[in-house]
Amino acid sequence: MPFSLRSPSSPSVTSPPHLLALLTRVRRRGRPLCTAFSHLPAPSYPTTGFPANFCQVSDAAESSGDVVGRICRLVCDSCEAGDWKLRRARIDARDLRAEQAATVFAMIADEEGSVAAMSFFHWAVSQKEFRHFLRLYITAASALLRRANFDKAQEVMRCMVTSFAEVGRLKQAVDMVFEMRNQGLRLNVHTANWILSVAAEMGATDFVEQLFGKMPTYGVSPDACSYRTTIVACCRAGRITSVEKLLKEMIDRGLTIDNVTCTVVIDALSEANRSGTVICAFEKMIDLGLHPNVINYSSLINCLCKRGSVKQAFQALEQMTRRGLKPNVFIHTTLIDGLCKIGWTERAFRLFLKLVRSDNYKPNVFTYTAMIGGYCKEDKMNRAEMLLGRMREQGLAPNASTYTTLINGYCKAGDLARSYELMGQMTAEGCPPNICTYNAVLNCLFRKGREGDAYRLLHTCFRYGPLPDRATFTVLISELCKQGDTSRALDFFHLMEKFGCQPDMHTYTTLISSFCRQRRMEDGERFLHEALKLGLVPKKQTFTSMISGYCRDGKVDLAMEIFEKMAINGCVADSVTYGALISGLCKESKLEEAQALYRAMVDRGLCPCEVTRVTLAYELCMKDEISGALAILDMLDGKLWVRTANILVRKLSSEGKLAQAAFFFHKLLDKDHDLDYITYAGFVNACYDDSKYSVASALTERISSKIRNSASEVTNEVL
């Protein structure tokens, strides 16, 4: 049923009938509202026996009309005195009912004008008693529309959207904004953008996209602000496809984008692992008229370095300097960190030395930490220690991140003694170890098999140190899953939730893999669905574990369904994934499907592992499809062909498939001059065991002939 608005001056909205008569008299006489209400009797109280501030009048002491009239006088007097915010009006919200507040606005708007009425409106919506009263906003907007004050009516609608969004009633407020079009208040772009902004702040991305798409149907053309707000909302929600579409639309319409939105887009692409499109998006934004600043380039370079595209990061740096922008220490630190991550530590050190010698920039704590991290990755702990000393000489105090980087390096090198020593230094210098420090040491202790020490350290962490984080629990869960103790791993998983640590996809994948290894596929499925409900994106390892588990249980159809879901979720299958599925298909004797999958794998440039190659070729041989097995081998290069054929001959010989083994042995002799004596011995022994002396003799004769021919060729060359 459509919403219908009633006039605020109608008897159903205002209170007693004598107020209507009063308004009529005022309209006729044209008197200001403050004087028009002056003849209403003011309540009087004895001056003795009551506290001095006893001037608040309740509804029981005054009639409804008296209350409304008194509030109207207070508002008008304050406005005439220049107190537009009603700070000195001494209005008590408890004196008014919500309906009376709406009446006060209507009366003031009709008699004193919009400015005084809006003063009361802003006071009213700041009070919790009226802030979420829908009729106040409708009455206010209607009264302003009667005075043709469309701008203020739009302001009222925007206030309503903000207020109702606070209590989860955004949709109700927006529906009312659209309903007000029937009263003559058309939606404008400013109000539409306001709604988009409020919805975006609430994280209601679906609502934002829906409203943005419907704006033209409401007669509103989205402007640059509309696009920016929607882009930011989509970025926060990781909807990169929508972001790219919106950027293209902005280019087509010739709209501009600001620097803040540019940074948000770059960061969102980076977070969504869409760094491959970041350069393209950045260039699109420049096409939109963006003049990138240092912060924009910092985000771009950081994003490129994170994905290992350091060369492109340096190209962005050159572009930046050509535009007359000077890189700061943060950019240099990002580049040093990027170089270290791809193993170019010496190049990073040369850039570091440039900073040291520069008059404009000097390395800070983060720069030193990045450089120390590079040396720790290469196990050059002496150089890392040298930088730590140099850092102190420069008057820079190592922070928790610096120490943790060093400790992590020593833990990887297995030097727990130095790690504990550095932890002691941290505490002595007033920089207590953080949870990342504990995680590094815990990892090392578990790797060395010192579980007792690891749990004692964990106990210390729980009792005295920092609270464990997601990484701590993931380390524990991973270790327990390796031991096959899934029950205790689940205990830590549930404890993790009690500590307020939200498990990530790595945690779920660890448990799912463990379930699949133990053939507990139902538990694996349950945890996968739980992860998807949380909005987590499964990784390649997650899908591969599920595929292997289903294939192990002989449920190849379910494995194929998971394989198809990989592509939908943007996961690219690797040779391990293909291998697991091909093995499963071979077990089910679905050799045509296995061969098709094998060919698809090779076409994608993936190299099948040895197990996959041999398994498929062997199963084809067992079905007497030797041509198919030969086709599998012919897809390989020389060395892999020879190695796979040797293994296949041994396997076929051990299974008594001597005809097939002999076929591939002769193919081997055709291709390879170097005889594999293990393969030869295995084949000949199998022939003797099966009384196939003629087969063994024929092969031996060919080998002997080949040896004689080779010797003759060598003799001729010598002569």
XYZ file of C-alpha atoms in Angstrom:
719
model
C 0.000 0.000 0.000
C 1.549 3.352 -1.001
C 2.451 5.719 1.756
C 0.250 8.847 1.947
C 1.306 12.028 3.629
C -1.054 14.145 5.689
C -0.613 17.856 6.101
C 1.082 18.751 9.370
C -1.611 21.360 9.944
C -4.428 18.815 9.789
C -6.244 17.923 13.027
C -4.875 14.383 12.890
C -1.300 15.625 13.161
C -1.529 18.726 15.375
C -3.013 18.642 18.809
C -5.978 20.681 20.176
C -8.363 22.543 17.803
C -7.599 25.951 19.369
C -4.057 25.736 17.917
C -5.531 25.584 14.434
C -7.609 28.635 15.183
C -4.536 30.403 16.502
C -2.562 29.610 13.351
C -5.442 30.917 11.241
C -5.466 34.212 13.178
C -1.711 34.547 12.857
C -1.836 33.957 9.100
C -4.524 36.585 8.704
C -2.707 39.196 10.772
C 0.762 38.421 9.413
C 2.284 38.748 12.894
C 5.647 37.131 13.708
C 5.237 33.798 15.405
C 7.185 34.850 18.500
C 4.685 37.640 19.188
C 1.738 35.616 17.973
C 2.369 33.126 20.765
C 3.027 35.797 23.388
C -0.594 35.969 24.567
C -0.629 32.276 25.521
C -0.628 31.995 29.313
C 2.764 31.167 30.758
C 2.564 28.853 33.761
C 3.358 30.452 37.102
C 4.818 28.764 40.164
C 5.367 29.876 43.733
C 8.811 31.337 44.299
C 9.256 29.709 47.691
C 9.499 26.083 48.625
C 10.893 25.023 45.200
C 14.447 24.853 43.917
C 15.621 27.706 41.704
C 15.778 25.501 38.600
C 12.231 24.240 39.010
C 11.026 25.593 35.701
C 10.719 22.388 33.658
C 7.057 21.864 32.888
C 5.664 18.384 32.305
C 2.818 17.420 30.014
C 0.683 16.843 33.075
C 1.071 20.504 34.141
C 0.411 21.951 30.690
C -2.044 21.143 27.986
C -0.629 19.938 24.695
C -1.329 23.309 23.082
C 0.415 25.190 25.880
C 3.532 23.016 25.520
C 3.710 23.501 21.746
C 3.125 27.226 22.052
C 5.759 27.631 24.761
C 8.382 25.717 22.754
C 7.557 27.783 19.676
C 8.118 30.994 21.671
C 11.433 29.719 23.061
C 12.701 28.789 19.596
C 11.626 32.042 18.001
C 13.070 34.157 20.816
C 16.407 32.331 20.544
C 16.528 32.777 16.775
C 15.753 36.491 17.044
C 18.606 36.759 19.555
C 20.962 35.099 17.039
C 21.104 31.784 18.909
C 20.373 29.634 15.855
C 21.670 26.486 17.552
C 19.280 27.023 20.499
C 22.056 26.643 23.033
C 20.431 29.116 25.439
C 16.809 28.169 24.759
C 16.645 25.724 27.681
C 14.299 23.372 25.884
C 13.892 20.041 27.627
C 13.131 17.171 25.252
C 11.147 15.529 28.050
C 8.553 18.317 27.773
C 7.632 17.201 24.251
C 6.149 14.103 22.770
C 7.486 13.100 19.368
C 4.205 14.096 17.658
C 4.366 17.524 19.317
C 7.920 18.036 18.021
C 6.620 17.507 14.476
C 3.836 20.040 15.148
C 6.304 22.625 16.486
C 8.358 22.365 13.288
C 5.294 22.788 11.068
C 4.072 25.854 12.981
C 7.479 27.549 13.013
C 8.059 26.798 9.315
C 4.684 28.230 8.319
C 4.989 31.388 10.435
C 8.677 32.179 10.999
C 10.164 30.553 7.905
C 12.543 27.755 7.040
C 15.633 29.056 8.849
C 14.022 29.130 12.294
C 12.275 25.817 11.616
C 15.569 24.167 10.626
C 17.143 25.448 13.839
C 14.505 23.543 15.777
C 14.853 20.523 13.445
C 18.595 20.189 14.038
C 18.019 20.470 17.780
C 15.253 17.847 17.630
C 17.240 15.260 15.665
C 20.114 15.631 18.118
C 17.770 14.315 20.843
C 17.389 10.550 21.189
C 13.634 11.006 21.822
C 13.018 12.342 18.296
C 16.018 11.232 16.225
C 14.368 8.087 14.885
C 10.758 9.345 14.709
C 9.797 9.025 11.045
C 6.862 11.471 11.135
C 9.133 14.311 12.237
C 11.127 14.020 9.009
C 8.032 13.642 6.824
C 6.317 16.623 8.465
C 9.463 18.736 8.170
C 9.997 17.893 4.498
C 6.315 18.514 3.678
C 6.311 21.884 5.457
C 9.433 22.943 3.567
C 7.937 21.791 0.272
C 4.900 24.014 0.886
C 7.333 26.923 1.055
C 9.076 25.646 -2.110
C 12.303 25.250 -0.135
C 13.520 22.158 -1.953
C 17.145 22.408 -0.792
C 16.190 22.279 2.899
C 13.711 19.472 2.220
C 16.564 17.477 0.659
C 18.683 18.249 3.729
C 15.940 16.794 5.949
C 15.919 13.631 3.837
C 19.681 13.290 4.139
C 19.461 13.670 7.926
C 16.784 10.978 7.996
C 19.003 8.571 6.032
C 21.935 9.129 8.408
C 19.822 8.778 11.567
C 17.959 5.669 10.463
C 21.140 3.984 9.206
C 22.479 4.192 12.779
C 19.769 1.796 13.966
C 19.721 -0.511 10.940
C 16.714 1.130 9.272
C 18.480 2.422 6.171
C 16.115 0.713 3.737
C 13.065 2.244 5.451
C 14.592 5.711 5.196
C 15.548 5.268 1.543
C 12.077 3.966 0.693
C 10.655 7.123 2.264
C 13.025 9.303 0.217
C 11.632 7.687 -2.935
C 8.059 7.988 -1.608
C 8.534 11.743 -1.148
C 8.778 12.043 -4.925
C 4.983 11.680 -4.930
C 4.866 14.812 -2.746
C 6.934 16.781 -5.246
C 10.413 16.182 -3.804
C 12.473 14.725 -6.614
C 15.631 12.811 -5.800
C 18.702 14.877 -6.658
C 22.282 13.731 -7.185
C 23.460 15.208 -3.873
C 20.937 13.184 -1.854
C 21.589 10.059 -3.937
C 25.327 10.414 -3.297
C 24.621 10.889 0.400
C 22.675 7.614 0.490
C 25.481 5.859 -1.405
C 28.028 7.198 1.079
C 26.028 6.116 4.157
C 25.415 2.653 2.703
C 29.099 2.313 1.781
C 30.147 3.198 5.336
C 27.799 0.481 6.612
C 29.423 -2.038 4.272
C 26.144 -2.550 2.376
C 27.889 -3.002 -0.980
C 24.950 -4.819 -2.607
C 22.701 -1.892 -1.705
C 25.256 0.601 -3.076
C 25.561 -1.194 -6.420
C 21.795 -1.600 -6.680
C 21.075 2.076 -5.982
C 23.871 3.227 -8.300
C 22.424 1.121 -11.105
C 18.904 2.512 -10.546
C 19.884 6.188 -10.340
C 19.078 6.882 -14.027
C 15.588 5.358 -13.593
C 14.975 7.932 -10.843
C 15.983 10.719 -13.197
C 19.429 11.200 -11.635
C 22.620 10.983 -13.667
C 25.544 9.650 -11.574
C 28.368 12.175 -11.272
C 32.059 11.698 -10.432
C 31.220 11.550 -6.712
C 28.675 8.749 -7.321
C 31.277 6.723 -9.186
C 33.972 7.365 -6.579
C 31.735 6.270 -3.690
C 30.635 3.114 -5.510
C 34.211 2.284 -6.538
C 35.448 2.649 -2.950
C 32.611 0.410 -1.683
C 33.410 -2.253 -4.291
C 37.122 -2.031 -3.466
C 36.459 -2.637 0.216
C 34.308 -5.648 -0.660
C 36.935 -7.006 -3.057
C 34.630 -6.706 -6.087
C 37.396 -5.946 -8.530
C 35.389 -6.805 -11.658
C 32.846 -4.129 -10.706
C 35.670 -1.645 -10.066
C 37.149 -2.235 -13.523
C 33.695 -1.827 -15.118
C 33.061 1.447 -13.258
C 36.474 2.838 -14.225
C 35.722 2.074 -17.876
C 32.368 3.864 -17.590
C 34.086 6.901 -16.060
C 36.520 7.044 -18.988
C 33.641 6.770 -21.469
C 31.824 9.640 -19.730
C 34.945 11.786 -19.305
C 34.607 11.998 -15.512
C 37.601 12.645 -13.242
C 38.863 10.649 -10.277
C 40.588 11.999 -7.168
C 43.871 10.950 -5.560
C 42.260 9.317 -2.516
C 40.115 7.033 -4.681
C 43.177 6.165 -6.756
C 45.015 4.986 -3.636
C 41.984 2.978 -2.468
C 41.691 1.256 -5.868
C 45.393 0.331 -5.945
C 45.307 -1.014 -2.381
C 42.150 -3.011 -3.131
C 43.693 -4.583 -6.236
C 46.731 -5.485 -4.178
C 44.659 -7.030 -1.362
C 42.613 -9.032 -3.871
C 45.804 -10.423 -5.455
C 44.924 -8.645 -8.692
C 48.260 -6.892 -8.903
C 48.488 -7.903 -12.553
C 45.842 -5.324 -13.452
C 47.124 -2.540 -11.215
C 49.268 -0.861 -13.908
C 46.350 -0.915 -16.337
C 44.010 0.555 -13.689
C 46.560 3.246 -12.793
C 46.906 4.268 -16.445
C 43.111 4.350 -16.796
C 42.883 6.730 -13.840
C 45.509 9.001 -15.424
C 43.378 8.955 -18.595
C 40.508 10.173 -16.396
C 42.530 13.309 -15.642
C 44.176 12.158 -12.423
C 47.410 13.919 -11.504
C 49.095 11.249 -9.367
C 50.846 12.397 -6.206
C 53.598 10.812 -4.108
C 51.081 8.771 -2.079
C 49.562 7.297 -5.256
C 52.980 6.269 -6.526
C 53.878 4.884 -3.091
C 50.817 2.599 -3.201
C 51.571 1.564 -6.782
C 55.227 0.757 -6.084
C 54.297 -1.093 -2.882
C 51.743 -3.189 -4.777
C 54.229 -4.065 -7.534
C 56.959 -4.976 -5.056
C 54.571 -7.215 -3.113
C 53.967 -9.366 -6.185
C 57.658 -9.385 -7.113
C 57.378 -7.040 -10.125
C 60.359 -4.975 -9.013
C 61.347 -4.021 -12.563
C 57.910 -2.455 -13.111
C 58.217 -0.765 -9.715
C 61.432 0.947 -10.835
C 59.717 1.978 -14.080
C 56.970 3.577 -11.973
C 59.704 5.369 -10.002
C 61.165 6.761 -13.241
C 57.708 7.917 -14.349
C 57.251 9.577 -10.983
C 60.518 11.531 -11.219
C 59.682 12.590 -14.797
C 56.520 14.178 -13.396
C 58.660 16.212 -11.028
C 57.770 14.242 -7.899
C 60.496 13.352 -5.405
C 60.474 9.839 -3.937
C 60.509 9.666 -0.156
C 62.172 7.243 2.255
C 59.057 5.048 2.289
C 59.341 4.449 -1.477
C 63.051 3.636 -1.235
C 62.365 1.263 1.664
C 59.628 -0.463 -0.347
C 62.017 -0.947 -3.277
C 64.759 -2.308 -1.004
C 62.274 -4.742 0.543
C 61.055 -5.780 -2.919
C 64.599 -6.442 -4.146
C 65.357 -8.508 -1.039
C 62.218 -10.601 -1.476
C 63.225 -11.704 -4.983
C 66.765 -12.472 -3.853
C 68.523 -9.405 -5.290
C 70.044 -8.510 -1.955
C 73.243 -6.969 -3.321
C 71.257 -4.605 -5.570
C 69.141 -3.731 -2.555
C 72.299 -2.984 -0.581
C 73.577 -0.665 -3.341
C 70.303 1.273 -3.148
C 70.623 1.252 0.641
C 74.134 2.768 0.384
C 72.769 5.517 -1.885
C 70.354 6.418 0.888
C 73.152 6.401 3.466
C 75.237 8.784 1.337
C 72.308 10.995 0.346
C 71.942 14.480 1.808
C 68.161 14.451 1.313
C 67.149 11.020 2.591
C 68.474 8.841 5.360
C 67.534 5.220 6.089
C 65.074 4.834 8.945
C 64.333 1.865 11.202
C 62.094 0.281 8.568
C 64.794 0.601 5.885
C 67.344 -1.147 8.097
C 64.796 -3.825 8.999
C 64.066 -4.518 5.313
C 67.780 -4.840 4.551
C 68.361 -7.072 7.592
C 65.458 -9.250 6.414
C 67.121 -9.648 3.009
C 70.358 -10.926 4.544
C 68.454 -13.218 6.924
C 66.717 -14.818 3.933
C 70.108 -15.641 2.440
C 71.430 -16.928 5.795
C 74.022 -14.124 5.840
C 73.565 -13.565 9.549
C 76.966 -11.869 10.011
C 75.986 -9.100 7.601
C 72.579 -8.812 9.276
C 74.309 -8.374 12.657
C 76.652 -5.810 11.091
C 73.656 -3.765 9.954
C 72.149 -4.002 13.444
C 75.346 -2.503 14.857
C 75.435 0.189 12.155
C 71.851 1.030 12.968
C 72.694 1.660 16.620
C 75.672 3.819 15.594
C 73.263 6.030 13.650
C 71.209 6.537 16.806
C 68.325 4.378 15.595
C 66.811 2.015 18.154
C 65.820 -1.401 16.760
C 62.103 -2.031 17.163
C 60.213 -5.281 17.726
C 60.024 -5.889 13.974
C 63.824 -5.548 13.598
C 64.520 -8.017 16.394
C 61.830 -10.424 15.188
C 63.319 -10.388 11.672
C 66.732 -11.310 13.099
C 65.285 -13.957 15.416
C 63.354 -15.471 12.519
C 66.607 -15.635 10.533
C 68.434 -17.412 13.353
C 65.493 -19.790 13.856
C 65.587 -20.759 10.177
C 69.315 -21.366 10.557
C 68.558 -23.514 13.618
C 70.451 -21.242 16.040
C 68.019 -21.192 18.959
C 70.697 -20.037 21.416
C 71.172 -16.708 19.603
C 67.400 -16.389 19.197
C 66.886 -16.649 22.963
C 69.755 -14.201 23.502
C 68.110 -11.631 21.217
C 64.779 -12.111 23.010
C 66.586 -11.271 26.250
C 68.048 -8.124 24.643
C 64.577 -7.077 23.535
C 63.232 -7.295 27.071
C 66.281 -5.498 28.522
C 65.842 -2.615 26.065
C 62.175 -2.168 26.952
C 61.008 -3.739 23.716
C 59.325 -6.982 24.831
C 58.970 -9.805 22.290
C 55.689 -9.691 20.413
C 53.604 -12.612 19.255
C 55.455 -12.751 15.900
C 58.695 -13.308 17.837
C 57.146 -16.173 19.791
C 55.728 -17.680 16.585
C 59.182 -17.752 14.943
C 60.728 -19.556 17.928
C 57.765 -21.947 18.247
C 58.123 -22.921 14.592
C 61.811 -23.657 15.079
C 61.227 -25.722 18.221
C 58.622 -27.869 16.475
C 60.908 -28.338 13.464
C 63.667 -29.567 15.750
C 61.279 -31.974 17.464
C 61.485 -30.147 20.794
C 57.760 -30.282 21.488
C 58.168 -30.003 25.259
C 60.105 -26.742 24.947
C 57.581 -25.476 22.410
C 54.626 -26.087 24.722
C 56.481 -24.548 27.678
C 57.148 -21.431 25.606
C 53.524 -21.400 24.560
C 52.464 -21.643 28.207
C 54.665 -18.621 29.002
C 53.088 -16.766 26.106
C 49.572 -17.599 27.309
C 50.333 -16.642 30.903
C 52.666 -13.648 30.750
C 53.335 -12.638 27.188
C 51.221 -11.352 24.335
C 48.028 -13.180 23.495
C 48.425 -15.829 20.782
C 47.251 -14.788 17.348
C 46.002 -16.645 14.302
C 49.543 -17.557 13.213
C 50.283 -19.095 16.637
C 47.268 -21.359 16.489
C 47.961 -22.231 12.847
C 51.506 -23.341 13.774
C 50.080 -25.594 16.504
C 47.306 -26.975 14.313
C 49.766 -27.677 11.463
C 52.136 -29.532 13.781
C 49.358 -31.655 15.287
C 47.957 -32.445 11.836
C 51.422 -33.587 10.699
C 51.404 -35.994 13.645
C 47.916 -37.166 12.651
C 46.456 -35.876 15.922
C 43.428 -34.170 14.367
C 41.450 -34.379 17.613
C 43.865 -32.082 19.484
C 44.172 -29.897 16.401
C 40.408 -29.347 16.554
C 40.670 -28.476 20.253
C 43.110 -25.699 19.380
C 40.865 -24.646 16.479
C 37.927 -24.104 18.844
C 40.199 -22.415 21.404
C 41.317 -20.107 18.619
C 37.733 -18.913 18.145
C 37.384 -18.289 21.903
C 40.451 -16.040 21.752
C 38.742 -14.001 19.047
C 41.151 -15.176 16.331
C 39.288 -15.707 13.089
C 40.772 -18.738 11.279
C 42.011 -17.933 7.783
C 42.030 -20.134 4.710
C 45.460 -21.509 5.587
C 44.105 -22.794 8.923
C 41.089 -24.377 7.245
C 43.258 -25.889 4.492
C 45.553 -27.485 7.083
C 42.597 -29.197 8.768
C 40.903 -30.130 5.476
C 44.134 -31.733 4.206
C 44.444 -33.717 7.434
C 40.835 -34.932 7.184
C 41.364 -35.971 3.562
C 44.516 -37.931 4.427
C 42.525 -39.759 7.121
C 39.660 -40.433 4.675
C 37.285 -38.255 6.715
C 35.821 -36.586 3.636
C 32.567 -35.558 5.323
C 34.530 -33.541 7.881
C 36.610 -32.069 5.065
C 33.448 -31.029 3.192
C 31.954 -29.513 6.341
C 35.022 -27.371 6.985
C 35.191 -26.297 3.334
C 31.550 -25.132 3.422
C 32.210 -23.356 6.726
C 35.163 -21.499 5.179
C 33.055 -20.500 2.164
C 30.297 -19.182 4.466
C 32.880 -16.933 6.123
C 33.757 -15.504 2.713
C 37.184 -17.156 2.609
C 38.620 -18.067 -0.786
C 39.869 -21.668 -1.056
C 43.459 -22.096 -2.196
C 44.959 -24.488 -4.721
C 46.100 -26.755 -1.902
C 42.546 -26.853 -0.481
C 41.057 -28.103 -3.733
C 43.937 -30.510 -4.415
C 43.520 -32.110 -0.974
C 39.795 -32.601 -1.572
C 40.405 -34.036 -5.061
C 43.041 -36.464 -3.730
C 40.732 -37.527 -0.905
C 37.786 -38.221 -3.207
C 40.000 -40.104 -5.677
C 41.422 -42.185 -2.828
C 37.849 -43.110 -1.853
C 36.927 -43.929 -5.460
C 34.558 -40.939 -5.763
C 35.990 -39.544 -8.991
C 32.750 -37.784 -9.978
C 32.909 -35.676 -6.815
C 36.599 -35.033 -7.481
C 35.706 -33.747 -10.974
C 33.102 -31.406 -9.458
C 35.751 -29.950 -7.139
C 38.132 -29.632 -10.104
C 35.531 -27.589 -12.009
C 34.950 -25.376 -8.953
C 38.646 -24.499 -8.940
C 38.332 -22.503 -12.161
C 35.158 -20.783 -10.925
C 37.017 -19.637 -7.791
C 39.970 -18.341 -9.819
C 42.313 -21.158 -8.735
C 44.664 -22.498 -11.400
C 45.310 -26.227 -11.114
C 48.956 -27.317 -11.071
C 50.619 -30.614 -11.997
C 49.901 -32.044 -8.517
C 46.160 -31.374 -8.913
C 46.075 -32.885 -12.386
C 48.135 -35.847 -11.200
C 45.748 -36.631 -8.340
C 42.741 -36.527 -10.661
C 44.416 -38.586 -13.412
C 45.396 -41.239 -10.851
C 41.802 -41.359 -9.618
C 40.447 -41.748 -13.156
C 42.963 -44.523 -13.849
C 41.828 -46.406 -10.737
C 38.258 -46.225 -12.032
C 39.459 -47.366 -15.503
C 38.206 -44.110 -17.054
C 41.204 -43.984 -19.337
C 39.705 -41.798 -22.074
C 38.962 -39.048 -19.569
C 42.397 -39.507 -18.012
C 44.095 -39.144 -21.414
C 42.047 -36.027 -22.237
C 43.020 -34.479 -18.910
C 46.671 -35.412 -19.476
C 46.667 -33.718 -22.904
C 45.000 -30.608 -21.445
C 47.672 -30.509 -18.767
C 50.525 -30.700 -21.302
C 48.834 -28.093 -23.542
C 48.852 -25.693 -20.587
C 52.619 -26.053 -20.359
C 52.566 -28.122 -17.172
C 55.036 -30.971 -16.793
C 53.376 -34.163 -15.523
C 55.142 -35.692 -12.552
C 56.762 -39.102 -12.825
C 53.965 -40.889 -10.974
C 51.317 -39.420 -13.296
C 53.250 -40.338 -16.454
C 53.959 -43.901 -15.394
C 50.502 -44.518 -13.891
C 48.633 -43.499 -17.042
C 51.008 -45.303 -19.431
C 50.940 -48.443 -17.268
C 47.127 -48.529 -17.069
C 46.913 -48.178 -20.856
C 49.374 -51.051 -21.279
C 47.335 -53.190 -18.894
C 44.353 -52.606 -21.213
C 46.568 -53.518 -24.207
C 46.346 -49.942 -25.491
C 50.050 -49.719 -26.280
C 49.598 -46.994 -28.905
C 47.934 -44.790 -26.280
C 50.778 -45.409 -23.840
C 53.322 -44.596 -26.550
C 51.446 -41.360 -27.322
C 51.743 -40.380 -23.650
C 55.509 -40.898 -23.765
C 55.895 -39.109 -27.086
C 54.645 -35.881 -25.482
C 57.830 -35.822 -23.382
C 61.284 -34.564 -24.261
C 64.255 -36.930 -24.699
C 65.484 -37.380 -21.128
C 62.017 -37.616 -19.609
C 60.972 -40.092 -22.322
C 63.917 -42.381 -21.522
C 63.432 -42.155 -17.752
C 59.687 -42.832 -17.968
C 60.160 -45.725 -20.400
C 62.731 -47.373 -18.113
C 60.391 -47.173 -15.110
C 57.485 -48.440 -17.232
C 59.498 -51.451 -18.460
C 60.464 -52.354 -14.887
C 56.857 -52.044 -13.682
C 55.449 -54.078 -16.586
C 58.153 -56.725 -16.102
C 57.312 -57.070 -12.413
C 53.624 -57.565 -13.327
C 54.442 -60.238 -15.948
C 53.342 -58.079 -18.906
C 56.394 -59.133 -20.907
C 55.066 -58.457 -24.403
C 54.357 -54.814 -23.531
C 57.641 -54.548 -21.621
C 59.564 -55.940 -24.611
C 57.859 -53.438 -26.932
C 58.983 -50.453 -24.839
C 62.439 -51.985 -24.250
C 63.011 -52.152 -28.014
C 61.757 -48.548 -28.298
C 64.303 -47.633 -25.645
C 67.093 -49.271 -27.621
C 65.959 -47.319 -30.689
C 66.206 -44.020 -28.805
C 68.965 -44.477 -26.248
C 72.493 -45.769 -26.780
C 73.122 -46.130 -23.032
C 71.627 -49.324 -21.654
C 70.046 -49.140 -18.189
C 71.352 -52.372 -16.621
C 68.769 -52.310 -13.800
C 65.977 -52.271 -16.377
C 67.721 -54.978 -18.409
C 68.271 -57.235 -15.377
C 64.661 -56.836 -14.248
C 63.313 -57.658 -17.707
C 65.555 -60.707 -18.261
C 64.786 -62.125 -14.792
C 61.054 -61.728 -15.458
C 61.465 -63.561 -18.780
C 63.293 -66.458 -17.101
C 60.679 -66.620 -14.311
C 57.942 -66.862 -16.948
C 59.958 -69.284 -19.126
C 60.047 -66.734 -21.974
C 63.624 -67.580 -22.922
C 63.189 -66.663 -26.565
C 62.055 -63.117 -25.683
C 65.079 -62.633 -23.431
C 67.421 -64.146 -26.056
C 66.079 -61.882 -28.812
C 66.630 -58.787 -26.677
C 70.082 -59.964 -25.559
C 71.087 -60.648 -29.154
C 69.981 -57.159 -30.201
C 71.944 -55.572 -27.357
C 75.051 -57.633 -28.233
C 74.728 -56.673 -31.895
C 74.384 -53.042 -30.924
C 77.520 -53.268 -28.755
C 79.489 -54.951 -31.607
C 78.402 -52.279 -34.080
C 79.374 -49.520 -31.663
C 82.813 -51.120 -31.120
C 83.324 -51.440 -34.874
C 82.446 -47.766 -35.367
C 84.945 -46.751 -32.678
C 87.699 -48.918 -34.296
C 87.058 -47.397 -37.704
C 87.271 -43.896 -36.239
C 90.612 -44.730 -34.576
C 92.047 -46.197 -37.802
